[in-house]
PDB file of C-alpha atoms in Angstrom:
ATOM      1  CA  MET Q   1      89.474  83.162 103.466  1.00  0.00           C
ATOM      2  CA  LYS Q   2      92.478  81.068 104.491  1.00  0.00           C
ATOM      3  CA  SER Q   3      93.598  80.699 100.871  1.00  0.00           C
ATOM      4  CA  LEU Q   4      93.281  84.470 100.366  1.00  0.00           C
ATOM      5  CA  PHE Q   5      95.567  85.027 103.361  1.00  0.00           C
ATOM      6  CA  LYS Q   6      98.149  82.618 101.924  1.00  0.00           C
ATOM      7  CA  PHE Q   7      97.876  84.282  98.506  1.00  0.00           C
ATOM      8  CA  LEU Q   8      98.456  87.750  99.987  1.00  0.00           C
ATOM      9  CA  ALA Q   9     101.242  86.470 102.265  1.00  0.00           C
ATOM     10  CA  VAL Q  10     103.175  85.141  99.250  1.00  0.00           C
ATOM     11  CA  ILE Q  11     102.716  88.437  97.402  1.00  0.00           C
ATOM     12  CA  PHE Q  12     103.847  90.546 100.364  1.00  0.00           C
ATOM     13  CA  GLY Q  13     106.706  88.141 101.151  1.00  0.00           C
ATOM     14  CA  ALA Q  14     108.032  88.433  97.603  1.00  0.00           C
ATOM     15  CA  ILE Q  15     107.752  92.231  97.705  1.00  0.00           C
ATOM     16  CA  LEU Q  16     109.455  92.397 101.093  1.00  0.00           C
ATOM     17  CA  LEU Q  17     112.387  90.158 100.104  1.00  0.00           C
ATOM     18  CA  ASP Q  18     112.830  92.120  96.887  1.00  0.00           C
ATOM     19  CA  GLN Q  19     112.714  95.562  98.468  1.00  0.00           C
ATOM     20  CA  ILE Q  20     114.951  94.613 101.418  1.00  0.00           C
ATOM     21  CA  SER Q  21     117.602  93.154  99.104  1.00  0.00           C
ATOM     22  CA  LYS Q  22     117.516  96.266  96.899  1.00  0.00           C
ATOM     23  CA  GLY Q  23     117.557  98.548  99.953  1.00  0.00           C
ATOM     24  CA  ILE Q  24     120.663  96.843 101.321  1.00  0.00           C
ATOM     25  CA  LEU Q  25     122.374  97.194  97.955  1.00  0.00           C
ATOM     26  CA  LEU Q  26     121.405 100.874  97.635  1.00  0.00           C
ATOM     27  CA  TYR Q  27     122.757 101.490 101.121  1.00  0.00           C
ATOM     28  CA  LEU Q  28     126.061  99.776 100.292  1.00  0.00           C
ATOM     29  CA  VAL Q  29     126.459 101.834  97.136  1.00  0.00           C
ATOM     30  CA  THR Q  30     125.197 105.261  98.197  1.00  0.00           C
ATOM     31  CA  GLY Q  31     125.435 105.222 101.998  1.00  0.00           C
ATOM     32  CA  THR Q  32     121.699 105.918 102.153  1.00  0.00           C
ATOM     33  CA  VAL Q  33     118.457 104.440 100.906  1.00  0.00           C
ATOM     34  CA  PRO Q  34     116.846 107.082  98.707  1.00  0.00           C
ATOM     35  CA  LEU Q  35     113.064 107.121  98.943  1.00  0.00           C
ATOM     36  CA  TYR Q  36     112.453 108.330  95.399  1.00  0.00           C
ATOM     37  CA  GLY Q  37     113.933 110.304  92.538  1.00  0.00           C
ATOM     38  CA  ALA Q  38     116.513 109.705  89.860  1.00  0.00           C
ATOM     39  CA  ALA Q  39     119.096 108.293  92.249  1.00  0.00           C
ATOM     40  CA  TRP Q  40     120.426 106.262  89.349  1.00  0.00           C
ATOM     41  CA  SER Q  41     122.074 109.378  87.928  1.00  0.00           C
ATOM     42  CA  ILE Q  42     124.532 109.587  90.857  1.00  0.00           C
ATOM     43  CA  VAL Q  43     125.682 105.968  90.832  1.00  0.00           C
ATOM     44  CA  PRO Q  44     128.126 104.706  88.199  1.00  0.00           C
ATOM     45  CA  GLN Q  45     126.989 101.535  86.527  1.00  0.00           C
ATOM     46  CA  PRO Q  46     127.517  98.712  86.264  1.00  0.00           C
ATOM     47  CA  TRP Q  47     129.423  98.668  89.488  1.00  0.00           C
ATOM     48  CA  ILE Q  48     130.850  95.368  90.719  1.00  0.00           C
ATOM     49  CA  ILE Q  49     130.196  95.153  94.451  1.00  0.00           C
ATOM     50  CA  ALA Q  50     131.634  91.669  95.057  1.00  0.00           C
ATOM     51  CA  ARG Q  51     133.106  88.850  93.026  1.00  0.00           C
ATOM     52  CA  VAL Q  52     131.483  85.889  94.772  1.00  0.00           C
ATOM     53  CA  THR Q  53     132.700  83.059  92.520  1.00  0.00           C
ATOM     54  CA  ASP Q  54     134.292  82.641  89.098  1.00  0.00           C
ATOM     55  CA  PHE Q  55     130.793  82.720  87.580  1.00  0.00           C
ATOM     56  CA  PHE Q  56     128.807  85.022  89.900  1.00  0.00           C
ATOM     57  CA  ASN Q  57     129.147  88.664  90.922  1.00  0.00           C
ATOM     58  CA  ILE Q  58     127.002  91.006  92.924  1.00  0.00           C
ATOM     59  CA  VAL Q  59     126.805  94.179  90.857  1.00  0.00           C
ATOM     60  CA  PHE Q  60     124.847  97.408  90.913  1.00  0.00           C
ATOM     61  CA  THR Q  61     123.023  98.503  87.798  1.00  0.00           C
ATOM     62  CA  TRP Q  62     119.821 100.307  86.847  1.00  0.00           C
ATOM     63  CA  ASN Q  63     117.424  98.913  84.274  1.00  0.00           C
ATOM     64  CA  PRO Q  64     115.105 101.586  82.870  1.00  0.00           C
ATOM     65  CA  GLY Q  65     113.582  99.111  80.391  1.00  0.00           C
ATOM     66  CA  ALA Q  66     111.958  95.730  80.828  1.00  0.00           C
ATOM     67  CA  SER Q  67     113.581  92.343  81.309  1.00  0.00           C
ATOM     68  CA  PHE Q  68     116.958  92.137  79.655  1.00  0.00           C
ATOM     69  CA  SER Q  69     116.803  95.917  78.998  1.00  0.00           C
ATOM     70  CA  MET Q  70     113.995  95.700  76.445  1.00  0.00           C
ATOM     71  CA  PHE Q  71     112.349  99.031  75.606  1.00  0.00           C
ATOM     72  CA  ARG Q  72     115.506 100.936  76.565  1.00  0.00           C
ATOM     73  CA  ALA Q  73     115.247 102.643  73.155  1.00  0.00           C
ATOM     74  CA  LEU Q  74     112.103 104.487  74.304  1.00  0.00           C
ATOM     75  CA  GLY Q  75     114.407 106.917  76.106  1.00  0.00           C
ATOM     76  CA  GLU Q  76     112.712 109.248  78.582  1.00  0.00           C
ATOM     77  CA  ALA Q  77     109.281 107.759  77.847  1.00  0.00           C
ATOM     78  CA  ALA Q  78     110.406 104.284  78.980  1.00  0.00           C
ATOM     79  CA  PRO Q  79     109.685 104.750  82.713  1.00  0.00           C
ATOM     80  CA  ILE Q  80     106.165 106.075  82.096  1.00  0.00           C
ATOM     81  CA  PHE Q  81     105.420 103.352  79.553  1.00  0.00           C
ATOM     82  CA  MET Q  82     106.757 100.661  81.878  1.00  0.00           C
ATOM     83  CA  VAL Q  83     104.771 101.893  84.908  1.00  0.00           C
ATOM     84  CA  VAL Q  84     101.510 101.963  82.944  1.00  0.00           C
ATOM     85  CA  ALA Q  85     102.135  98.609  81.238  1.00  0.00           C
ATOM     86  CA  THR Q  86     103.218  96.910  84.481  1.00  0.00           C
ATOM     87  CA  ALA Q  87     100.225  98.279  86.413  1.00  0.00           C
ATOM     88  CA  ALA Q  88      97.852  97.016  83.705  1.00  0.00           C
ATOM     89  CA  ILE Q  89      99.430  93.552  83.756  1.00  0.00           C
ATOM     90  CA  ILE Q  90      99.287  93.446  87.569  1.00  0.00           C
ATOM     91  CA  GLY Q  91      95.608  94.394  87.443  1.00  0.00           C
ATOM     92  CA  PHE Q  92      94.810  91.696  84.896  1.00  0.00           C
ATOM     93  CA  ILE Q  93      96.716  88.953  86.749  1.00  0.00           C
ATOM     94  CA  GLY Q  94      95.257  90.044  90.095  1.00  0.00           C
ATOM     95  CA  TYR Q  95      91.720  89.924  88.709  1.00  0.00           C
ATOM     96  CA  TYR Q  96      92.316  86.511  87.154  1.00  0.00           C
ATOM     97  CA  ALA Q  97      93.936  85.146  90.328  1.00  0.00           C
ATOM     98  CA  LEU Q  98      91.089  86.262  92.574  1.00  0.00           C
ATOM     99  CA  ARG Q  99      88.125  85.568  90.278  1.00  0.00           C
ATOM    100  CA  ARG Q 100      88.964  82.735  87.909  1.00  0.00           C
ATOM    101  CA  ALA Q 101      92.169  80.916  88.894  1.00  0.00           C
ATOM    102  CA  GLY Q 102      92.094  77.403  90.269  1.00  0.00           C
ATOM    103  CA  ALA Q 103      93.721  76.521  93.575  1.00  0.00           C
ATOM    104  CA  ASN Q 104      96.882  75.228  91.845  1.00  0.00           C
ATOM    105  CA  GLU Q 105      97.275  78.485  89.936  1.00  0.00           C
ATOM    106  CA  ARG Q 106      97.226  80.851  92.913  1.00  0.00           C
ATOM    107  CA  LEU Q 107     100.766  80.267  94.250  1.00  0.00           C
ATOM    108  CA  PRO Q 108     102.431  80.823  90.866  1.00  0.00           C
ATOM    109  CA  LEU Q 109     100.272  83.889  90.235  1.00  0.00           C
ATOM    110  CA  ALA Q 110     101.092  85.265  93.700  1.00  0.00           C
ATOM    111  CA  LEU Q 111     104.819  84.932  92.955  1.00  0.00           C
ATOM    112  CA  ILE Q 112     104.366  86.665  89.604  1.00  0.00           C
ATOM    113  CA  LEU Q 113     102.342  89.459  91.212  1.00  0.00           C
ATOM    114  CA  GLY Q 114     104.821  89.925  94.076  1.00  0.00           C
ATOM    115  CA  GLY Q 115     107.739  90.178  91.667  1.00  0.00           C
ATOM    116  CA  ALA Q 116     105.903  92.532  89.321  1.00  0.00           C
ATOM    117  CA  ILE Q 117     104.844  94.792  92.200  1.00  0.00           C
ATOM    118  CA  GLY Q 118     108.419  94.796  93.581  1.00  0.00           C
ATOM    119  CA  ASN Q 119     109.771  96.023  90.242  1.00  0.00           C
ATOM    120  CA  LEU Q 120     106.862  98.462  89.868  1.00  0.00           C
ATOM    121  CA  ILE Q 121     107.790 100.045  93.204  1.00  0.00           C
ATOM    122  CA  ASP Q 122     111.303 100.702  91.840  1.00  0.00           C
ATOM    123  CA  ARG Q 123     109.928 102.143  88.602  1.00  0.00           C
ATOM    124  CA  ILE Q 124     107.676 104.543  90.500  1.00  0.00           C
ATOM    125  CA  ARG Q 125     110.386 105.498  93.020  1.00  0.00           C
ATOM    126  CA  PHE Q 126     113.367 105.800  90.703  1.00  0.00           C
ATOM    127  CA  GLY Q 127     112.237 105.505  87.090  1.00  0.00           C
ATOM    128  CA  ALA Q 128     114.307 102.314  86.794  1.00  0.00           C
ATOM    129  CA  VAL Q 129     114.719  98.913  88.465  1.00  0.00           C
ATOM    130  CA  VAL Q 130     117.708  97.952  90.614  1.00  0.00           C
ATOM    131  CA  ASP Q 131     119.424  94.800  89.284  1.00  0.00           C
ATOM    132  CA  PHE Q 132     122.311  93.155  91.097  1.00  0.00           C
ATOM    133  CA  LEU Q 133     122.698  89.427  90.447  1.00  0.00           C
ATOM    134  CA  ASP Q 134     125.240  88.802  87.669  1.00  0.00           C
ATOM    135  CA  PHE Q 135     126.011  85.315  86.358  1.00  0.00           C
ATOM    136  CA  HIS Q 136     128.687  84.889  83.719  1.00  0.00           C
ATOM    137  CA  ILE Q 137     131.039  82.514  81.964  1.00  0.00           C
ATOM    138  CA  GLY Q 138     134.270  84.353  81.327  1.00  0.00           C
ATOM    139  CA  SER Q 139     133.347  87.620  79.657  1.00  0.00           C
ATOM    140  CA  LEU Q 140     129.866  86.391  78.590  1.00  0.00           C
ATOM    141  CA  HIS Q 141     127.382  87.863  81.075  1.00  0.00           C
ATOM    142  CA  TYR Q 142     123.741  86.913  81.480  1.00  0.00           C
ATOM    143  CA  PRO Q 143     121.748  90.136  81.962  1.00  0.00           C
ATOM    144  CA  SER Q 144     121.737  91.100  85.635  1.00  0.00           C
ATOM    145  CA  PHE Q 145     118.498  90.589  87.558  1.00  0.00           C
ATOM    146  CA  ASN Q 146     116.983  90.810  91.045  1.00  0.00           C
ATOM    147  CA  VAL Q 147     114.796  88.937  93.544  1.00  0.00           C
ATOM    148  CA  ALA Q 148     111.591  90.180  91.888  1.00  0.00           C
ATOM    149  CA  ASP Q 149     112.754  88.732  88.562  1.00  0.00           C
ATOM    150  CA  ILE Q 150     113.413  85.398  90.287  1.00  0.00           C
ATOM    151  CA  CYS Q 151     109.878  85.398  91.746  1.00  0.00           C
ATOM    152  CA  ILE Q 152     108.396  86.140  88.328  1.00  0.00           C
ATOM    153  CA  CYS Q 153     110.411  83.383  86.603  1.00  0.00           C
ATOM    154  CA  VAL Q 154     109.670  80.788  89.293  1.00  0.00           C
ATOM    155  CA  GLY Q 155     105.987  81.767  89.197  1.00  0.00           C
ATOM    156  CA  VAL Q 156     105.833  81.411  85.407  1.00  0.00           C
ATOM    157  CA  GLY Q 157     107.664  78.073  85.610  1.00  0.00           C
ATOM    158  CA  LEU Q 158     105.256  76.738  88.246  1.00  0.00           C
ATOM    159  CA  TYR Q 159     102.278  78.030  86.280  1.00  0.00           C
ATOM    160  CA  LEU Q 160     103.469  76.218  83.130  1.00  0.00           C
ATOM    161  CA  LEU Q 161     104.208  73.058  85.119  1.00  0.00           C
ATOM    162  CA  ASN Q 162     100.664  73.128  86.561  1.00  0.00           C
ATOM    163  CA  TRP Q 163      99.285  73.637  83.062  1.00  0.00           C
ATOM    164  CA  VAL Q 164     101.223  70.639  81.698  1.00  0.00           C
ATOM    165  CA  ILE Q 165     100.169  68.440  84.628  1.00  0.00           C
ATOM    166  CA  ALA Q 166      96.520  69.428  84.127  1.00  0.00           C
ATOM    167  CA  ARG Q 167      96.739  68.610  80.389  1.00  0.00           C
ATOM    168  CA  VAL Q 168      98.325  65.203  81.082  1.00  0.00           C
ATOM    169  CA  ARG Q 169      95.660  64.391  83.690  1.00  0.00           C
ATOM    170  CA  ALA Q 170      92.893  65.458  81.306  1.00  0.00           C
ATOM    171  CA  SER Q 171      94.275  63.327  78.476  1.00  0.00           C
ATOM    172  CA  ASN Q 172      94.671  60.310  80.793  1.00  0.00           C
ATOM    173  CA  LYS Q 173      91.041  60.614  81.904  1.00  0.00           C
ATOM    174  CA  GLY Q 174      89.858  60.846  78.315  1.00  0.00           C
ATOM    175  CA  GLY Q 175      91.849  57.798  77.200  1.00  0.00           C
ATOM    176  CA  LYS Q 176      90.469  55.405  79.826  1.00  0.00           C
TER     177      LYS Q 176
END
């Protein structure tokens, strides 16, 4: 029961940090925090909010596709496709995390779930995801991203690290 509470706390914490950061940005750009709808049509993009350093800006942009604007070519069908695909992935990972995952897998999976749910909320509300972190070297920009994307990447990294550690431990036990 205690581990379930921790698992859910990480998920809700990731969602909360993601949605608060996006809400603040939406408020700075529009003067309000729209609850739903195609608010992206009224905001020019990308819009540089602040130049923080020579290699980092806070920007405002909408991403109707997946990571790095994949599936943008689907046009008007992209939001529906992304909502259905994301919900299916969340369901699969949630089932795995609660029924089959080991103790070391739950934190990474909770981060992945929290990030995916944070972006899913945007897709349902707006039909696109708010991205705002922009790293660049000169005119070469890494695709902008958000807190949910960070949670997903850190979760995947931790999951892979746990997998490698488990494989090394298993091979060390077999070799002795």
